[in-house]
Amino acid sequence: MIVAERKPLNEIMDNLAGIGSVAVAGCATCVTVCSAGGEKEVSVLSSLMRIAAGQRGQDLQVVELMVERQCEWEFLDEIIEGIDQVDAVVSLGCGAGVQAMAAHFEDQLILPGLNTRFIGLPEQQGLWVEMCLACGDCMLDKTGGVCPVARCAKSCFNGPCGGSQDGSCEIDPDTDCAWQLIFDKLQKLDRMQILQEIEPVKDWSDSRHGGPRRIKREDLIL
Amino acid sequence: MSNLKTKSRLEKVLAAGEFAVCGEMGPTRGADRDAVSRHAEDYVGYVDAVNFTDNQTAIVRLSSVAACVMAKREGLEPVMQMTCRDRNRLALQADILGAAALGIRNVLCLSGDHQQFGDQPGSKNVYDIDSIQLLQTVARMRDEREFLSGEKLEGAEPRMFIGAAANPFADPFEYRVIRLAKKVAAGADFIQTQAVYDVQRFERWMQAVCDRYLHEETYILAGVIPPKSAGALRYMKNSVSGMRVPDELIRRLAQADNPREEGVRICVELMQQVREIDGVRGVHIMPVMWEEILPTLVDKAGLLPRPQL
Ligand code: SF4
Ligand code: SF4
């Protein structure tokens, strides 16, 4: 899923300078699961904003809204009335959610309330880790299901750099070295011969480096 | 000698069966015309080649290609370090051509330290290709006269003696020789290792290297760093990932009346020890910020005079 975390309250409030009423809009999909933009977070942030507005001497009315999925137009129509009644919206959706709202509600000011961080998973309660960079040409078949593009700090394709020590990456003792994980997994699978082969250079044109991406499925187009 | 791949002095020395000595210099952090010449007298005649680092530890410095050109003017044989951190495949290939045209005959292909260690941790890293792919790219340009795209070079090919790094002290240990084999297959003519302090582990690694006959396919130079103080060694042990330093050495320096002299003694001993190990063809001395000690080290290790080839 997409993992996000809330922006600092001050940044959110600074963006609302001079605004009289605002809707805080949550999203019930990814950001609910990662506890950044669900119903509970909408309610907490709204309270914090009311207090902060008071402290700043700002007369700010805050309403709370929830959308099933901010990144799909059809769900956005459901909140159109709430959106029309406020001067601005703080979206607690991911980057796609904020943009979907900004495009759909053409005359409304939509502000991001989250920083969208990565595609990842909860490793334990309260700890999320990055898993995929959406490179567009998945190579997990060659790496024992561990992604070197996203999880190796240098995106090494041919084994661990010289900084791998005791299972950790050179950048941080708390971060696993992806190549140690790849090595361990391939050893378990008895597929070590893969590690002897030189992986050729990657075609990054399938990733963001090829420009903004689109997928067009003729079979699904109506 | 007709089967030499390049005009590199380092290659000549190694091919002649001499025990090679490389030094290393970190370029300045300013646009100094004398960036290299101020240390030249410590190196000329004492080393066969000198590495010039490429934004080492991700700190901005005068570029390695420029430093290499200055080094040539001083009569030194430069080894241009090149990391995959700061340049994509276009820039890397362009700089290989440029460096070769400027007379640089040795290149060392590296991943590079992560930018978070440097003075500009907010920078975007590149890592378009990795160090093994860079080796392959340079070898292909030299031997097949081809760019990475498959297109042919239109002029002279870059006649570079191609080097790679190896770290016997990083993990997983069992993978370290596999990785070396990949580097050799990718085109590494010579290897410079991470600084050796843990001679036992280095020996175990060299044994595995020789078991696969890799020492016959590439020249292996063992890295050493003369330690200035117990603190410096402790720092390397605790804060530089992928380095191993036995406590015994730290104790020796901590108890020494003159730590610098003791550091020189330790470094000289290490050079003598690695020289005895099968398959080791030279040393690579990295006197990080202590360039003036290099002549003493080479002299005391019994590595003078350097061959005049
Ligand atoms: S290889 Fe690419 S698509 Fe596959 S997990 Fe890694 S970044 Fe994602
Ligand atoms: S230590 Fe491991 S994860 Fe970190 S950069 Fe090196 S190979 Fe990648």
XYZ file of C-alpha atoms and ligand atoms in Angstrom:
547
model
C 0.000 0.000 0.000
C 0.865 3.661 -0.179
C 2.339 4.856 3.095
C 2.089 8.485 4.151
C 2.529 10.604 7.254
C 0.995 13.846 8.374
C 2.650 17.143 7.626
C 3.692 19.253 10.610
C 0.731 21.169 12.010
C 2.492 24.516 11.547
C 2.951 23.909 7.849
C -0.719 23.034 7.462
C -1.744 26.140 9.421
C 0.618 28.419 7.496
C -1.011 27.249 4.275
C -4.388 28.289 5.710
C -3.466 31.869 6.582
C -6.400 34.161 5.834
C -8.849 31.268 5.312
C -12.198 31.306 7.160
C -13.459 27.776 6.716
C -11.766 24.525 5.824
C -12.726 20.894 5.287
C -10.341 18.177 6.387
C -10.931 15.289 3.995
C -9.762 11.787 4.860
C -9.533 8.737 2.641
C -10.679 5.291 3.743
C -8.146 3.326 1.678
C -4.318 3.170 1.966
C -3.868 6.121 4.296
C -6.451 4.731 6.704
C -4.519 1.478 6.926
C -1.266 3.346 7.615
C -2.966 5.560 10.223
C -2.201 8.812 8.454
C -5.447 9.940 6.855
C -8.389 7.854 8.101
C -11.434 8.938 10.060
C -9.555 9.006 13.329
C -6.719 11.120 11.955
C -9.216 13.528 10.376
C -10.830 14.048 13.733
C -7.529 14.465 15.605
C -6.103 16.890 13.046
C -9.335 18.907 12.998
C -9.173 19.365 16.766
C -5.517 20.344 16.608
C -6.310 22.854 13.888
C -9.099 24.428 15.931
C -6.757 24.852 18.887
C -3.956 26.167 16.686
C -6.315 28.632 15.003
C -7.353 29.891 18.425
C -3.735 30.360 19.430
C -3.040 32.219 16.205
C -6.126 34.413 16.662
C -7.600 33.061 13.448
C -11.347 32.586 13.095
C -11.333 29.218 11.399
C -14.251 26.883 10.992
C -13.195 23.256 10.493
C -15.490 20.554 9.104
C -14.645 16.868 8.788
C -15.210 14.765 5.672
C -14.472 11.189 4.636
C -14.147 9.748 1.133
C -14.028 6.048 0.364
C -11.217 6.560 -2.167
C -9.987 10.045 -3.012
C -8.158 8.843 -6.110
C -11.342 7.867 -7.962
C -13.674 10.510 -9.400
C -16.921 8.656 -8.657
C -16.305 8.679 -4.923
C -15.543 12.396 -4.965
C -19.030 13.318 -6.144
C -20.351 12.141 -2.796
C -18.697 14.989 -0.916
C -19.365 17.775 -3.389
C -21.796 19.566 -1.065
C -19.372 19.677 1.819
C -16.628 20.939 -0.454
C -18.781 23.764 -1.816
C -19.353 25.210 1.668
C -15.718 25.843 2.611
C -12.942 28.164 1.451
C -10.312 25.420 1.272
C -9.756 21.696 1.748
C -6.904 19.966 3.501
C -6.737 16.539 1.921
C -5.439 13.640 3.959
C -5.196 11.515 0.826
C -1.959 10.462 -0.815
C -0.491 12.544 -3.633
C -2.888 10.934 -6.099
C -5.845 11.724 -3.839
C -4.911 15.390 -3.470
C -4.506 15.709 -7.227
C -7.745 13.909 -7.973
C -9.560 16.371 -5.697
C -7.756 19.374 -7.191
C -8.723 18.278 -10.710
C -12.284 17.317 -9.801
C -13.175 20.376 -7.742
C -11.908 22.877 -10.261
C -12.622 26.076 -8.301
C -11.607 24.802 -4.908
C -8.254 25.242 -3.162
C -7.028 21.744 -2.245
C -3.996 21.585 0.080
C -1.974 18.505 1.013
C -2.133 17.468 4.654
C 0.161 14.474 4.263
C 3.592 13.729 2.919
C 3.267 10.666 0.695
C 6.308 8.581 1.510
C 6.419 5.231 -0.230
C 4.889 1.939 -1.323
C 5.462 -0.341 1.591
C 4.086 -2.376 4.429
C 3.818 -2.339 8.210
C 6.736 -4.401 9.467
C 5.455 -4.157 13.002
C 2.929 -2.050 14.882
C 3.949 1.559 14.247
C 6.762 0.772 11.816
C 6.356 0.959 8.045
C 9.066 0.130 5.555
C 9.518 0.835 1.871
C 9.224 -2.105 -0.508
C 8.783 -0.887 -4.066
C 9.741 2.119 -6.147
C 7.357 1.269 -8.984
C 10.281 0.951 -11.390
C 7.987 -0.452 -14.036
C 9.941 -3.620 -14.783
C 9.850 -5.866 -11.767
C 12.966 -7.938 -11.150
C 11.894 -9.711 -7.973
C 12.135 -13.033 -9.840
C 15.920 -12.651 -9.811
C 16.344 -11.420 -6.299
C 14.469 -13.821 -4.112
C 11.514 -11.497 -3.714
C 13.560 -8.683 -2.171
C 13.693 -5.446 -4.154
C 17.194 -4.042 -4.719
C 15.838 -0.980 -6.528
C 13.834 0.287 -3.568
C 15.522 -1.374 -0.624
C 19.207 -1.035 -1.465
C 20.292 2.534 -0.736
C 22.382 2.527 -3.926
C 20.067 0.392 -6.052
C 22.921 -2.056 -6.648
C 21.986 -4.743 -9.176
C 24.909 -7.068 -8.748
C 25.329 -7.751 -5.084
C 26.117 -5.879 -1.892
C 28.381 -2.839 -1.922
C 31.352 -2.670 0.414
C 29.304 -1.086 3.184
C 27.167 -4.093 4.071
C 27.954 -5.222 7.598
C 26.238 -7.553 10.049
C 23.101 -7.508 7.932
C 22.740 -3.727 7.985
C 23.070 -1.108 5.293
C 25.951 1.354 5.510
C 23.561 4.258 5.813
C 21.907 3.114 9.019
C 22.355 0.178 11.422
C 18.546 -0.074 11.725
C 18.062 -0.549 7.989
C 18.485 -4.045 6.579
C 20.979 -4.464 3.755
C 18.733 -5.581 0.906
C 21.522 -7.690 -0.543
C 22.038 -9.570 2.694
C 18.314 -10.418 2.559
C 18.599 -11.437 -1.100
C 21.613 -13.601 -0.327
C 19.876 -15.318 2.595
C 16.700 -15.990 0.655
C 18.443 -17.346 -2.435
C 20.568 -19.551 -0.220
C 17.406 -20.974 1.362
C 15.893 -21.539 -2.068
C 19.139 -23.117 -3.243
C 19.187 -20.682 -6.147
C 22.611 -19.158 -5.533
C 23.634 -19.546 -9.157
C 21.554 -16.446 -9.928
C 24.038 -14.415 -7.908
C 26.928 -15.466 -10.128
C 25.390 -13.889 -13.207
C 25.964 -10.277 -14.127
C 22.708 -8.366 -14.237
C 22.728 -6.088 -17.301
C 21.948 -2.376 -17.033
C 18.361 -1.547 -16.323
C 16.032 0.092 -18.802
C 14.765 2.996 -16.730
C 12.409 4.168 -19.445
C 9.741 1.980 -17.832
C 10.138 4.006 -14.666
C 9.499 7.683 -14.048
C 12.660 8.410 -16.056
C 10.707 7.716 -19.217
C 8.431 10.633 -18.365
C 5.027 10.546 -16.605
C 3.557 7.102 -17.088
C 0.225 5.893 -18.387
C -1.228 2.458 -18.827
C -3.729 2.067 -21.626
C -5.749 -1.158 -21.747
C -7.686 -1.346 -24.982
C -9.675 -4.326 -23.663
C -11.089 -2.206 -20.864
C -11.745 1.050 -22.648
C -15.464 1.620 -23.134
C 55.293 -7.107 -23.021
C 53.398 -6.997 -26.278
C 50.267 -8.345 -24.660
C 49.750 -5.249 -22.534
C 46.244 -3.894 -22.912
C 47.148 -0.261 -22.349
C 49.994 2.192 -21.933
C 49.373 2.379 -18.205
C 52.511 2.459 -16.076
C 50.645 0.545 -13.396
C 49.865 -2.230 -15.846
C 53.501 -2.309 -16.969
C 54.775 -2.642 -13.414
C 52.294 -5.405 -12.603
C 52.846 -7.283 -15.849
C 56.594 -7.197 -15.196
C 55.935 -9.096 -12.001
C 56.951 -6.215 -9.721
C 55.139 -5.706 -6.426
C 53.175 -2.541 -7.203
C 52.682 0.490 -4.964
C 49.738 2.849 -5.404
C 49.055 5.982 -3.408
C 45.952 8.061 -3.052
C 45.126 11.755 -2.903
C 41.884 13.508 -2.121
C 41.601 16.634 -4.300
C 41.173 20.017 -2.605
C 37.934 21.743 -1.760
C 38.870 24.805 -3.744
C 39.902 25.684 -7.270
C 43.609 25.571 -6.414
C 46.065 25.424 -9.255
C 48.551 23.705 -6.975
C 46.006 21.169 -5.685
C 48.223 18.301 -6.763
C 51.680 19.854 -7.038
C 51.816 20.650 -3.313
C 51.937 16.913 -2.586
C 53.735 15.804 -5.733
C 57.173 15.552 -4.148
C 55.805 13.078 -1.592
C 54.672 10.818 -4.401
C 56.971 11.116 -7.431
C 59.377 8.182 -7.341
C 57.623 6.559 -4.376
C 54.541 5.135 -6.057
C 53.742 3.603 -9.424
C 50.351 5.288 -9.607
C 48.125 7.551 -7.512
C 44.355 7.345 -7.118
C 42.403 10.574 -7.250
C 39.147 10.283 -5.396
C 35.792 11.283 -6.843
C 33.845 13.375 -4.308
C 35.034 10.969 -1.645
C 32.624 10.445 1.273
C 30.167 12.469 -0.803
C 31.920 15.755 -0.080
C 32.331 18.133 -3.000
C 35.921 18.453 -4.154
C 37.847 19.377 -7.260
C 36.900 16.781 -9.866
C 38.982 13.638 -10.146
C 39.476 14.057 -13.893
C 40.941 17.532 -13.391
C 43.176 16.313 -10.561
C 44.389 13.463 -12.780
C 45.367 15.887 -15.526
C 47.284 18.021 -13.001
C 48.967 14.881 -11.698
C 50.203 13.965 -15.138
C 51.844 17.387 -15.436
C 53.734 16.588 -12.225
C 54.975 13.316 -13.652
C 52.599 11.109 -11.678
C 50.570 8.254 -13.113
C 46.961 8.944 -12.105
C 44.178 6.455 -11.426
C 40.867 8.204 -11.926
C 38.237 7.109 -9.450
C 34.728 7.165 -10.795
C 31.583 6.604 -8.775
C 28.125 5.687 -9.990
C 26.592 7.993 -7.411
C 26.917 11.308 -9.229
C 26.646 10.517 -12.939
C 24.292 8.620 -15.181
C 25.447 6.380 -18.031
C 25.665 9.285 -20.464
C 27.953 11.345 -18.237
C 30.081 8.341 -17.246
C 30.773 7.324 -20.839
C 31.446 10.924 -21.840
C 33.938 11.356 -19.003
C 35.673 8.095 -19.887
C 36.231 9.386 -23.407
C 37.352 12.773 -22.140
C 39.730 11.337 -19.575
C 41.290 8.944 -22.079
C 41.728 11.775 -24.578
C 43.512 13.755 -21.849
C 45.948 10.889 -21.389
C 44.503 9.235 -18.290
C 45.162 5.511 -18.516
C 43.713 4.058 -15.340
C 40.204 4.134 -14.000
C 38.740 2.699 -10.805
C 35.013 1.941 -11.010
C 33.161 2.405 -7.722
C 29.652 2.528 -6.286
C 30.557 5.554 -4.161
C 29.699 6.376 -0.567
C 26.063 7.232 -0.018
C 25.434 10.995 -0.097
C 24.006 10.972 3.401
C 27.615 10.853 4.714
C 28.577 14.015 2.900
C 28.103 17.737 3.158
C 24.979 17.744 0.979
C 22.758 14.910 2.176
C 19.784 16.490 0.419
C 21.225 15.712 -2.996
C 19.664 13.217 -5.373
C 21.844 10.216 -6.096
C 21.990 8.712 -9.533
C 22.853 5.003 -9.463
C 21.657 4.600 -13.019
C 24.159 1.766 -13.416
C 26.148 0.004 -10.695
C 29.900 -0.420 -10.344
C 29.966 -3.827 -12.059
C 27.961 -2.481 -14.956
C 30.365 0.475 -15.148
C 33.317 -1.919 -15.384
C 31.559 -3.731 -18.178
C 30.823 -0.462 -19.929
C 34.434 0.745 -19.884
C 35.705 -2.666 -21.008
C 33.201 -2.695 -23.838
C 34.229 0.790 -24.956
C 37.877 -0.242 -24.900
C 37.675 -3.769 -26.286
C 34.615 -3.762 -28.518
C 34.755 -0.050 -29.406
C 31.086 0.096 -28.465
C 28.956 2.298 -26.276
C 26.493 0.820 -23.841
C 23.796 1.480 -26.429
C 25.524 -0.898 -28.847
C 26.497 1.950 -31.133
C 30.078 2.046 -32.329
C 32.621 4.591 -31.183
C 33.553 6.866 -34.013
C 37.114 7.691 -33.038
C 39.826 6.326 -30.789
C 38.787 3.869 -28.100
C 39.624 4.696 -24.461
C 42.693 2.574 -23.689
C 42.154 2.387 -19.940
C 43.570 -0.084 -17.446
C 40.383 -0.896 -15.584
C 40.194 -1.286 -11.839
C 37.585 -2.182 -9.269
C 37.355 -2.187 -5.498
C 36.784 -5.213 -3.295
C 35.963 -5.297 0.374
C 36.900 -8.598 2.037
C 35.658 -7.219 5.358
C 32.076 -6.503 4.376
C 29.262 -9.037 4.593
C 28.079 -11.556 3.604
C 31.596 -12.994 3.614
C 30.698 -15.928 1.343
C 29.440 -13.505 -1.257
C 32.592 -11.405 -1.343
C 34.471 -13.778 -3.618
C 31.457 -14.303 -5.871
C 31.299 -10.535 -6.240
C 34.998 -10.394 -7.076
C 34.483 -13.083 -9.711
C 31.713 -10.980 -11.219
C 33.987 -7.945 -11.284
C 36.699 -9.932 -13.004
C 34.189 -11.279 -15.533
C 32.973 -7.723 -16.080
C 36.487 -6.643 -17.015
C 38.439 -5.682 -13.890
C 42.148 -5.744 -14.791
C 43.140 -4.843 -11.248
C 41.563 -4.744 -7.811
C 42.222 -2.440 -4.883
C 40.870 -3.666 -1.568
C 39.433 -1.877 1.430
C 42.088 -1.118 4.039
C 43.419 -4.268 5.669
C 43.762 -4.318 9.449
C 42.274 -7.750 10.046
C 44.988 -9.765 8.314
C 43.424 -13.112 9.233
C 40.162 -12.349 7.524
C 42.045 -10.936 4.546
C 44.033 -14.155 4.305
C 40.864 -16.239 4.381
C 39.441 -14.139 1.579
C 42.636 -14.388 -0.481
C 42.585 -18.150 0.007
C 39.068 -18.283 -1.463
C 40.213 -15.962 -4.274
C 43.114 -18.261 -5.119
C 40.886 -21.351 -4.891
C 38.923 -19.881 -7.786
C 42.130 -18.816 -9.593
C 40.908 -15.233 -9.665
C 44.390 -13.998 -8.744
C 45.521 -15.247 -12.138
C 42.894 -13.230 -13.944
C 43.320 -9.926 -12.177
C 46.005 -8.121 -10.165
C 45.071 -7.745 -6.520
C 46.435 -4.800 -4.528
C 45.842 -4.797 -0.787
C 44.713 -1.478 0.693
C 46.312 0.051 3.793
C 45.624 3.226 5.747
C 48.357 4.448 8.119
C 46.539 5.092 11.409
C 47.417 8.383 13.118
C 45.961 7.597 16.524
C 43.923 5.095 18.512
C 40.955 7.420 18.040
C 41.271 7.264 14.272
C 41.280 3.465 14.379
C 38.359 3.375 16.769
C 36.434 5.635 14.437
C 37.102 3.315 11.506
C 36.061 0.314 13.559
C 32.852 1.804 14.900
C 31.685 4.305 12.347
C 32.815 3.098 8.936
C 30.553 0.318 7.801
C 32.431 -2.562 6.202
C 35.713 -2.045 8.091
C 37.196 -4.401 10.623
C 39.896 -3.346 13.065
C 41.269 -5.753 15.682
C 41.216 -4.329 19.227
C 44.837 -5.326 19.605
C 45.894 -2.646 17.107
C 43.818 -0.008 18.867
C 45.447 -0.990 22.163
C 48.918 -0.736 20.651
C 48.264 2.784 19.467
C 46.585 3.810 22.703
C 49.598 2.690 24.713
C 52.244 4.101 22.368
C 54.356 7.070 23.529
C 54.381 8.344 19.991
C 51.182 7.195 18.288
C 52.220 8.473 14.873
C 55.447 6.489 14.884
C 53.531 3.467 16.093
C 50.982 4.034 13.316
C 53.775 3.989 10.763
C 55.131 0.795 12.312
C 51.706 -0.854 12.174
C 51.180 0.168 8.559
C 54.615 -1.092 7.532
C 53.993 -4.412 9.304
C 50.649 -4.749 7.532
C 52.282 -4.147 4.161
C 54.925 -6.750 4.909
C 52.295 -9.238 6.042
C 50.030 -8.852 3.025
C 53.046 -9.108 0.731
C 53.620 -12.620 2.021
C 50.088 -13.716 1.148
C 49.667 -15.721 -2.057
C 48.110 -13.785 -4.888
C 48.738 -10.268 -3.540
C 50.447 -8.255 -6.275
C 50.838 -4.890 -4.645
C 49.670 -2.399 -2.051
C 47.438 0.618 -2.261
C 48.370 3.149 0.409
C 45.628 5.592 1.390
C 47.256 8.161 3.664
C 43.979 10.051 4.230
C 45.071 13.648 5.083
C 48.603 12.455 5.874
C 50.174 12.542 2.411
C 53.641 13.529 3.681
C 54.053 10.188 5.458
C 53.944 8.205 2.229
C 57.695 8.233 1.404
C 58.511 6.968 4.903
C 56.009 4.130 4.585
C 57.245 2.996 1.199
C 60.855 3.221 2.324
C 60.356 1.357 5.600
C 58.352 -1.363 3.892
C 61.376 -2.007 1.684
C 59.574 -1.060 -1.489
C 62.201 1.334 -2.864
C 63.381 2.017 -5.428
C 60.306 1.872 -7.619
C 60.931 0.228 -10.993
C 61.665 2.626 -13.851
C 59.722 1.114 -16.741
S 11.815 -4.338 -8.959
Fe 10.663 -2.487 -9.473
S 8.515 -3.089 -9.528
Fe 9.657 -4.749 -8.524
S 9.480 -4.278 -6.333
Fe 11.348 -3.320 -7.051
S 10.795 -1.236 -7.650
Fe 8.911 -2.415 -7.443
S 24.859 -1.822 2.374
Fe 23.465 -3.165 1.229
S 21.539 -2.017 1.068
Fe 23.100 -0.564 1.722
S 23.820 0.341 -0.184
Fe 25.195 -1.369 0.231
S 24.300 -3.126 -0.830
Fe 22.731 -1.534 -0.759
